[in-house]
Coordinates of C-alpha atoms in Angstrom, one line a residue:
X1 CA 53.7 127.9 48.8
X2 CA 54.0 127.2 52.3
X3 CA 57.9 126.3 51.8
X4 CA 58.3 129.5 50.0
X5 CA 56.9 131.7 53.2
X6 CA 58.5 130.0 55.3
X7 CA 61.9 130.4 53.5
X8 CA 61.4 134.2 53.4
X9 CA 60.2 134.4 57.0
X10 CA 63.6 133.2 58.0
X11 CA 65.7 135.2 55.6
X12 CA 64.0 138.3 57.2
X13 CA 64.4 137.4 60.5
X14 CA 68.5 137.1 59.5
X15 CA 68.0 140.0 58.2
X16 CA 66.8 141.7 61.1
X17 CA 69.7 140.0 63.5
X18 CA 72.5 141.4 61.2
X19 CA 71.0 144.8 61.2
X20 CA 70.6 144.8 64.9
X21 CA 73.8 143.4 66.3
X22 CA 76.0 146.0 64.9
X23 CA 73.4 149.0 66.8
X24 CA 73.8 146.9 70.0
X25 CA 77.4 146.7 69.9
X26 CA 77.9 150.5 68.8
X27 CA 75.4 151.6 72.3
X28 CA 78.1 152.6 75.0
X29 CA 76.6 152.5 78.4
X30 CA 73.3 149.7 78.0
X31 CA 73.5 146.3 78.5
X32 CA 71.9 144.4 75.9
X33 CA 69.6 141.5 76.4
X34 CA 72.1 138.5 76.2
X35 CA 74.2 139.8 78.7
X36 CA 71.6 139.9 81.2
X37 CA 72.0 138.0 84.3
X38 CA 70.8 134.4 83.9
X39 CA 67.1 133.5 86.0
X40 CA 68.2 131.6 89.0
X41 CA 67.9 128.0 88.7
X42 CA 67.4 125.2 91.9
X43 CA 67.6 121.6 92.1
X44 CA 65.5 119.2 94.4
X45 CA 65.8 115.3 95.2
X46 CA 62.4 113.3 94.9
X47 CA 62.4 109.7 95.8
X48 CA 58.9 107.9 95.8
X49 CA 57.7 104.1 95.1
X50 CA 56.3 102.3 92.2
X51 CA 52.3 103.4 93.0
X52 CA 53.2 106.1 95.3
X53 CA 51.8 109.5 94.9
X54 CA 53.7 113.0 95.0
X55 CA 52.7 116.6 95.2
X56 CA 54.7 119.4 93.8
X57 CA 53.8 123.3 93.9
X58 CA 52.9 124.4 90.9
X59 CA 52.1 128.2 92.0
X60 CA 53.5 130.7 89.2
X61 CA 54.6 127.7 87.3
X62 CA 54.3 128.8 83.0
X63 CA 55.6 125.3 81.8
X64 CA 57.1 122.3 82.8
X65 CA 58.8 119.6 81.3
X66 CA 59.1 115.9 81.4
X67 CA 62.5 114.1 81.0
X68 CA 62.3 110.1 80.5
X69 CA 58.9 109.1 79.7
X70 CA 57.0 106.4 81.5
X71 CA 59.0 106.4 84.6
X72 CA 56.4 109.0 86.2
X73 CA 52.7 110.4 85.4
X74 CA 52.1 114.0 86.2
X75 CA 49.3 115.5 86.1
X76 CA 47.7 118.9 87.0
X77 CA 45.3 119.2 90.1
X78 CA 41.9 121.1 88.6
X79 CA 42.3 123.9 90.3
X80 CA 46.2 124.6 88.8
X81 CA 48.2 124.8 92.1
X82 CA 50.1 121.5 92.4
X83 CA 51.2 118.4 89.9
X84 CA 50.4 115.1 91.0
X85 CA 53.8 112.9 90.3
X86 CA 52.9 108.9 90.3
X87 CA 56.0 106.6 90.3
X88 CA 54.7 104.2 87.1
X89 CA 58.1 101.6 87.0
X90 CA 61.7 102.1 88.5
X91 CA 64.1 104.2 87.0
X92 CA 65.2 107.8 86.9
X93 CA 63.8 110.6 85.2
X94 CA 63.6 114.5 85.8
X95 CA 60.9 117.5 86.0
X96 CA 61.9 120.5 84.8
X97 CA 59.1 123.5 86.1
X98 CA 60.0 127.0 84.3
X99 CA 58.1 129.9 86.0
X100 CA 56.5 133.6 84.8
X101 CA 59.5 135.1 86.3
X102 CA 62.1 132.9 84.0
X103 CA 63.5 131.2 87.1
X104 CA 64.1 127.6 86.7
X105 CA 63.3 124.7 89.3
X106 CA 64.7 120.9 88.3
X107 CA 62.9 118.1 90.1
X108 CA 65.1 114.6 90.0
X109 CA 63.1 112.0 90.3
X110 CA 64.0 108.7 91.7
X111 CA 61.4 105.6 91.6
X112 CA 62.2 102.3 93.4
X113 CA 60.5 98.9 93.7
X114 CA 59.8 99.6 96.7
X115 CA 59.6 102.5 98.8
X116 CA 63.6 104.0 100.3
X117 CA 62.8 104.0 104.0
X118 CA 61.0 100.9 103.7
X119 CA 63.8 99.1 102.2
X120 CA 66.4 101.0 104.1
X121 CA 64.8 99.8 107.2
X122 CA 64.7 96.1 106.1
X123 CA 68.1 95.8 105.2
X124 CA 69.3 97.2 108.8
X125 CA 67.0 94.4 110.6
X126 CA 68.2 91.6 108.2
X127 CA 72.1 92.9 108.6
X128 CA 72.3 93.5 112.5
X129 CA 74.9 91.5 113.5
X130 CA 77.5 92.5 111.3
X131 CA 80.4 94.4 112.6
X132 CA 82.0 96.9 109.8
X133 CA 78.9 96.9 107.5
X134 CA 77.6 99.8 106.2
X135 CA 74.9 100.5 103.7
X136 CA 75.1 103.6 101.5
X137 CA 72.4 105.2 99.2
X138 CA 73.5 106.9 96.0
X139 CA 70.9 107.9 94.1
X140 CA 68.4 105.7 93.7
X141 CA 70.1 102.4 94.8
X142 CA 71.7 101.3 97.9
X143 CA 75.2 99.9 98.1
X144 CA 76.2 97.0 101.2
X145 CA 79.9 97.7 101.9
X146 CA 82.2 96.4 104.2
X147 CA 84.2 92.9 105.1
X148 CA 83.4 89.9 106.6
X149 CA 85.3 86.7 107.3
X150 CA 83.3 83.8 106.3
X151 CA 82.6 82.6 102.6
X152 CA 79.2 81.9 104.1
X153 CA 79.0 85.6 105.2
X154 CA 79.7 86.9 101.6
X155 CA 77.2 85.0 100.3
X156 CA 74.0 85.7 102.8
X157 CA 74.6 89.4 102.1
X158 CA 74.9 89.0 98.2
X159 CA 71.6 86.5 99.0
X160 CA 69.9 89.7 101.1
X161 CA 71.2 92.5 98.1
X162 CA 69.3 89.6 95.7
X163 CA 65.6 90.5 97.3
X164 CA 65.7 94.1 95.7
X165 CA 67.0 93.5 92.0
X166 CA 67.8 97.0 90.8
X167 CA 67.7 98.7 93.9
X168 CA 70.2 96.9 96.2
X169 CA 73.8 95.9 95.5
X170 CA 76.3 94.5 97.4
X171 CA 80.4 95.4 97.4
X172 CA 81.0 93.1 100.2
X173 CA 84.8 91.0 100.0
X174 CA 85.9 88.7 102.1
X175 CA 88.9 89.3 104.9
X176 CA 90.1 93.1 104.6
X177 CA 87.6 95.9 103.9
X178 CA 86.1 98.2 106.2
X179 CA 83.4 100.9 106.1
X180 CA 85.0 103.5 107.7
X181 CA 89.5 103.3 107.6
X182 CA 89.4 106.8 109.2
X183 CA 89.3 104.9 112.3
X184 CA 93.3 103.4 113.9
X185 CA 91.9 100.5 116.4
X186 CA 94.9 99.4 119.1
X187 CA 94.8 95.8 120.0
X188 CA 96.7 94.8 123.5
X189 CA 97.7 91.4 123.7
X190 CA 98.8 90.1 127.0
X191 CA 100.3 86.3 127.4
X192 CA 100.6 84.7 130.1
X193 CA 101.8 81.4 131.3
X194 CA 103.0 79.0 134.2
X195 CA 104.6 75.6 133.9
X196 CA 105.6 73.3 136.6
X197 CA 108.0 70.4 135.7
X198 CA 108.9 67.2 138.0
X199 CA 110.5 63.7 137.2
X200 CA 113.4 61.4 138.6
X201 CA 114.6 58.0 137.2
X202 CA 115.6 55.8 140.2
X203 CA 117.1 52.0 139.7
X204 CA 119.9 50.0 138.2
X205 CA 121.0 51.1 134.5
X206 CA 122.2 48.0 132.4
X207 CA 124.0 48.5 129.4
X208 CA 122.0 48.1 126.2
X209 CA 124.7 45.5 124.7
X210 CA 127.1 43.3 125.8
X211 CA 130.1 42.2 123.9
X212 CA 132.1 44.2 121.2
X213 CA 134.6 46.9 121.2
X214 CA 135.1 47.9 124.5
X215 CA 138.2 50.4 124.0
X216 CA 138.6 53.1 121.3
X217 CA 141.7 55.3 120.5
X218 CA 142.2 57.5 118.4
X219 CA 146.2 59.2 117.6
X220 CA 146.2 62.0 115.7
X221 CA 149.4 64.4 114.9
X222 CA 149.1 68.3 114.9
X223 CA 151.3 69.6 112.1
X224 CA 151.2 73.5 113.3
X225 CA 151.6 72.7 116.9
X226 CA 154.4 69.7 115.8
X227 CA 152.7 67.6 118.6
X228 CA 150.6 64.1 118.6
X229 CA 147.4 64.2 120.0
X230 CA 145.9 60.6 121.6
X231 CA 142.1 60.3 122.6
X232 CA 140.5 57.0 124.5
X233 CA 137.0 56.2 124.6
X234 CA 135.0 53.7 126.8
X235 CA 132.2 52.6 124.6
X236 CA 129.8 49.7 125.1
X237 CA 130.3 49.6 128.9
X238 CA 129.9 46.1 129.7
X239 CA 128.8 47.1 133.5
X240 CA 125.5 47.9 135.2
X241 CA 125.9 51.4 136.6
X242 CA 123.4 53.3 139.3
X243 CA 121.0 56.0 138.0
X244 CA 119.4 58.2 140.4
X245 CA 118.2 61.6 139.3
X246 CA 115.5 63.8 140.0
X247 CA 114.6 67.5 138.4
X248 CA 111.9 69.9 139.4
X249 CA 111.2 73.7 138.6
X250 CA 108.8 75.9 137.8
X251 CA 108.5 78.8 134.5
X252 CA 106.7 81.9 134.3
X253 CA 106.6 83.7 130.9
X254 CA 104.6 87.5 130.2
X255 CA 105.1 88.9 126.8
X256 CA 102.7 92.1 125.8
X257 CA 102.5 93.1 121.6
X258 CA 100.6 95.9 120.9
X259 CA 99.3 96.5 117.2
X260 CA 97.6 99.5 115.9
X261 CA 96.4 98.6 112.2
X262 CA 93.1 101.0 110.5
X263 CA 89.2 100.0 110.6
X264 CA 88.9 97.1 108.6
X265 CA 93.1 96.1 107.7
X266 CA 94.4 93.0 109.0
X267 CA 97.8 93.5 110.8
X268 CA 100.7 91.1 111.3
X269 CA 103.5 91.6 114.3
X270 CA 106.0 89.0 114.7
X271 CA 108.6 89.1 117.8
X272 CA 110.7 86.3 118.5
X273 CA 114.2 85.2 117.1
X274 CA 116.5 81.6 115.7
X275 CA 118.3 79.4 117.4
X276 CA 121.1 77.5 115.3
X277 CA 122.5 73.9 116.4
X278 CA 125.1 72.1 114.3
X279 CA 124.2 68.4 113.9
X280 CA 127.1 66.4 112.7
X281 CA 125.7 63.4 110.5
X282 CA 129.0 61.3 109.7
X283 CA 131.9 63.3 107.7
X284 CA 129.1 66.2 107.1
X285 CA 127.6 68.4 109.4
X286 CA 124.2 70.5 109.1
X287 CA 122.7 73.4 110.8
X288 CA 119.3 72.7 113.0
X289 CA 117.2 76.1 113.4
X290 CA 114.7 75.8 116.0
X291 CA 112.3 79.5 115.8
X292 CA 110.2 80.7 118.7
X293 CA 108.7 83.3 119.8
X294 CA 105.7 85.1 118.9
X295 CA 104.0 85.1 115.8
X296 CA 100.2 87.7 115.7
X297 CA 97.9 88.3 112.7
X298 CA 95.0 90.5 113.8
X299 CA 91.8 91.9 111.5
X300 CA 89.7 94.6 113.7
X301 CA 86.2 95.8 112.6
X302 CA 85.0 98.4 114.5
X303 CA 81.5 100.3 114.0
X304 CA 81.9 103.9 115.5
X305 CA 77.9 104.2 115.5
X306 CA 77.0 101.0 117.8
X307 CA 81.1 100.5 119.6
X308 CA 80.6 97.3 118.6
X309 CA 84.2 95.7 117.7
X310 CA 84.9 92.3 116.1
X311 CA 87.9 90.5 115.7
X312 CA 89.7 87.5 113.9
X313 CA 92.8 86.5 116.0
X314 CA 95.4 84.1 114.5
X315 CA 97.8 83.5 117.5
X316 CA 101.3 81.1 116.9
X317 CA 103.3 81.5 120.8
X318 CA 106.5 79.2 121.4
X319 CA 109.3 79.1 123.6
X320 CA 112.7 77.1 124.1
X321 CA 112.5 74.7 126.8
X322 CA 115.5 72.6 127.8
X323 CA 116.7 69.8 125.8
X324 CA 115.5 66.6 126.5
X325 CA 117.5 63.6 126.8
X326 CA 120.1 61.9 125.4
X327 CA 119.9 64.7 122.9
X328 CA 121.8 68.4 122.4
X329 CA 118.7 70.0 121.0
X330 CA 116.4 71.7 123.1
X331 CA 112.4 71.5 122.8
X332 CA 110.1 74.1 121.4
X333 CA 106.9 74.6 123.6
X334 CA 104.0 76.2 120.9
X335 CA 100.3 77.4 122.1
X336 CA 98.5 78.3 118.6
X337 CA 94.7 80.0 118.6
X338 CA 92.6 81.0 115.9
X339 CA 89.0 82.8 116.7
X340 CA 86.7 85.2 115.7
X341 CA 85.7 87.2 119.3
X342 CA 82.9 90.0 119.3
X343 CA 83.3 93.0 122.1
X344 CA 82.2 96.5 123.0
X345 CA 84.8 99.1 123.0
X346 CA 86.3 99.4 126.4
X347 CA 86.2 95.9 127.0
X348 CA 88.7 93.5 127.6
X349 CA 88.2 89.4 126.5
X350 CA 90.6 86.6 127.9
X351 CA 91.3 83.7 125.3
X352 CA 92.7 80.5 125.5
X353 CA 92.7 79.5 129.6
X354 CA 94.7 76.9 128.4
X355 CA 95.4 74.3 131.7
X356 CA 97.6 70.9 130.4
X357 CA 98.6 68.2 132.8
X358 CA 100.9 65.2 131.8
X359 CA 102.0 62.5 133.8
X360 CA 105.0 60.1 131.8
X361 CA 105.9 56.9 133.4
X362 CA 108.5 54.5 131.9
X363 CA 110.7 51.4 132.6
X364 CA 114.1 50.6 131.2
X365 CA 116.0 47.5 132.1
X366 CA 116.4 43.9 131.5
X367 CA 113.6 41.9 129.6
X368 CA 110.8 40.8 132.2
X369 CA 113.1 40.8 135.3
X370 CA 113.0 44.8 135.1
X371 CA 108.8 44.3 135.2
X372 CA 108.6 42.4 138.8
X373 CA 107.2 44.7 141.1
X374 CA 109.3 45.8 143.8
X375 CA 112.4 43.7 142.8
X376 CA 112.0 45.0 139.4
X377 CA 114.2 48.1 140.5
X378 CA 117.8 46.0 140.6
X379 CA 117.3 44.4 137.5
X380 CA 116.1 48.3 135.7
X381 CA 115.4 51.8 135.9
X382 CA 112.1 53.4 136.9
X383 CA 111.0 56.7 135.9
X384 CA 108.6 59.5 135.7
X385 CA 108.2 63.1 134.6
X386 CA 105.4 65.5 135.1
X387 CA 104.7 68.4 133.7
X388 CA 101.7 71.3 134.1
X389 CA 100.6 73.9 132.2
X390 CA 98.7 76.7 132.5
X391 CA 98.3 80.0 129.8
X392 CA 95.8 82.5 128.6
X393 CA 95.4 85.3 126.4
X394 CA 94.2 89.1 127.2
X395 CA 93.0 91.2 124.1
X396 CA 92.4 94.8 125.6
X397 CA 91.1 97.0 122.2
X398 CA 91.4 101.0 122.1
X399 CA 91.0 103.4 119.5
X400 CA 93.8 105.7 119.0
X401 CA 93.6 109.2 119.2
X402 CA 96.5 111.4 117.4
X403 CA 98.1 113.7 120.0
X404 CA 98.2 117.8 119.2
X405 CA 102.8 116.9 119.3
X406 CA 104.7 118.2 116.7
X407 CA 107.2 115.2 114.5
X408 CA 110.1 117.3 115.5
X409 CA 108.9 116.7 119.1
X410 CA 107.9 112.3 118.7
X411 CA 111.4 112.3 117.1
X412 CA 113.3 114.5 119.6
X413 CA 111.7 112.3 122.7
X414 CA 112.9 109.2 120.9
X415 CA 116.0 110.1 120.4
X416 CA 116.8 111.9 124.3
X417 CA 115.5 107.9 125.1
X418 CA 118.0 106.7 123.1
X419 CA 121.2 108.5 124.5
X420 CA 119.6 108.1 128.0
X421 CA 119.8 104.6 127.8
X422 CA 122.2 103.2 130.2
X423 CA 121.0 99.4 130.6
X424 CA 118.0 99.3 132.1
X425 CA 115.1 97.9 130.1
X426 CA 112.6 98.8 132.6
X427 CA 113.3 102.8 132.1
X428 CA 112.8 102.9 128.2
X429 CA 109.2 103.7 126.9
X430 CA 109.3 103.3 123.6
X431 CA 105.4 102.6 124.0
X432 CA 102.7 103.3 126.2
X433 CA 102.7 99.9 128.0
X434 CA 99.3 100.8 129.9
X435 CA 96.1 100.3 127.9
X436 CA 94.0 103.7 127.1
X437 CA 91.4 104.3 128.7
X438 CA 88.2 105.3 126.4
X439 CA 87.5 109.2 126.9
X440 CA 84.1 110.3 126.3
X441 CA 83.4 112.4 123.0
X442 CA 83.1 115.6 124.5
X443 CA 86.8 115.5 125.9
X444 CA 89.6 116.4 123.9
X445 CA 92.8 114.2 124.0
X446 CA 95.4 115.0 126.5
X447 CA 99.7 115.4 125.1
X448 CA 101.4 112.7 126.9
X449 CA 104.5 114.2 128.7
X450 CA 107.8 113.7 126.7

């Protein structure tokens, strides 16, 4: 019986749809019900702890709606004007509040272990220190991002992310990754060093070996030229001979690299060049290269909020010094440095006050007779070389600020630099050699003249 009302109860209310529709749509000049402008509709953010209590207004409120179950408990106060929200266990979950006026208002709801600013505030105190680490709420979870450069780095903050399962995650990687890459950092690097070099051998050389070929010739006939060719050679020189020499000078080197790399990137700049030596080894010959020069790998973290900027410096500097002896190829003097340094912005660190002395004494000569003092110098050859050092390393760090020029106007400036160029090094700017100075917020950033 009940079946059979409800089945004619719907087939008149079809009945009364069909016969209505057609009215409505034959009306010129009303606006039927469905067209009406929808009631307005707003959305609000709650965030509150497992325990923690809530109010929200319920003042004209005809019905509400819960959306997960069990995350919250609302109830209504007695006298009908607000809902009491209790966060029951985390998760998400949604209040929907429809008023007499059919306006809408949806309440997302957020519940955490533990309260937001509570936790928010914890992990700020147990990650101070860290340059380039930022934690980010979405919703109802925070996120750790950022790089470090330690192993043991990546895993304290994975370890700190660990004491709020659920609510804390980290996205920390090791070496490159920064929180904010909006941010180009300039890193001046300024070498400097000084050397000092003294020795002299003073005594009687004596010849190695005694006896042998004394005499070697070589003929030779040049079929182009139709000419013969003869070479002699004195080898094994079966006479003492008289060495007396003495060097000394002094070597000052200055080499400035500027690199300009975003928040968070490592950079690499490498300035130098190759020296090539053939070497003949019997019938063959090989080529020797000897590299110097300057070889930089930089990773900047900067935090915009605190100026606090730290940086991982990887260092390789050599040079070509003069050959030493009894051999064609020359020497290679290296300085290499690899640190982790922590500044302010505006600051400038020096690295590497690197100070060598060496003192080199030796004796060449006949067995024993060569070792009495005194009359050991007619019977050998007594020398000694000395050599001091002294280098260091400047890291100046900027940010850069993009100046209000035109590309047409960069390029047009290189270029005028270019066909200006007459030979003197000391004239071309292809970069700002001088260091910027840091401007303070409120000052805008000043075109460079061309």
């Amino acid at each position: 019986m009940n079946r059979f009302y409800l089945t004619r109860v719907g087939a008149v209310a079809l009945a009364l749809t069909a016969g209505t529709l057609p009215a409505r749509a034959q009306r010129k000049g009303t606006s039927p019900a469905a067209d009406a402008p929808a009631p307005p509709k707003t959305t609000q953010e709650l965030a509150l702890a497992v325990g923690e209590n809530r109010t929200v207004s319920a003042v004209d409120v005809k019905n509400y709606s819960e959306g997960t179950p069990g995350i919250v408990d609302v109830k209504l106060t007695s006298d009908q004007a607000q809902f009491v929200v209790v966060g029951l266990k985390p998760g998400s979950t949604s209040l929907l509040l429809i008023r007499r006026n059919g306006s809408e208002s949806l309440w997302n709801i957020n519940v955490f272990a533990k309260a937001p600013e509570l936790v928010e505030g914890e992990l700020h105190l147990l990650l101070d220190g860290y340059t380039g680490i930022r934690v980010r709420r979405i919703g109802p979870r925070f996120f750790i991002e950022g790089g470090v450069n330690t192993e043991g780095d990546v895993a304290r903050i994975k370890h700190v992310a660990a004491l709020y399962p659920g609510q804390v995650e980290s996205l920390v990687a090791l070496g490159s990754g920064g929180s904010d890459r909006k941010t180009n950092v300039r890193l001046d690097f300024f070498f400097v060093q000084y050397s000092r070099s003294s020795g002299y051998n003073v005594g009687v050389s004596y010849p190695t070996r005694i006896g042998g070929e004394v005499i070697q010739s070589t003929l030779g006939y040049d079929f182009i030229a139709e000419t013969a060719t003869a070479t002699t050679n004195v080898v094994n020189q079966p006479l003492p001979g008289l060495d007396i020499a003495s060097r000394s000078g002094w070597a000052k080197v200055a080499k400035q690299a500027a690199v300009i790399t975003t928040n968070g990137t490592e950079a690499t700049f490498e300035s130098g060049g190759e020296q090539n030596y053939s070497v003949a080894n019997g019938l063959t010959a090989t080529i020797q290269r000897i590299k110097f020069g300057t070889a930089l790998t930089v990773l900047p973290r900067f935090d915009p909020v605190t100026k606090d900027l730290e940086i991982k410096v990887d260092a390789d500097i050599s040079d070509l010094v003069p050959p030493v002896r009894n051999t064609p190829l020359p020497g290679r003097q290296t300085s290499h440095l690899v640190t982790i340094v922590r500044m302010k912005l505006g600051q400038s660190l020096v690295l590497s006050g690197i100070h060598t002395k060496s003192d080199r004494r030796s004796t060449a000569g006949l067995p024993f007779l060569s070792e009495i003092p005194i009359l050991g110098g007619l019977f050998g050859t007594h020398g000694k070389d000395e050599e001091e050092i002294d280098g260091a390393i400047f890291i100046v760090p900027s940010i850069v600020e993009a100046p209000s020029r035109t590309t047409v106007e960069l390029v047009r400036s290189a270029w005028q630099q270019y066909d200006d160029f007459e030979g003197r090094v000391a004239e071309v700017e292809s970069f700002d050699r001088s260091v910027p100075a840091e401007k303070p917020a409120s000052e805008a950033p000043k075109v460079p003249a061309p």
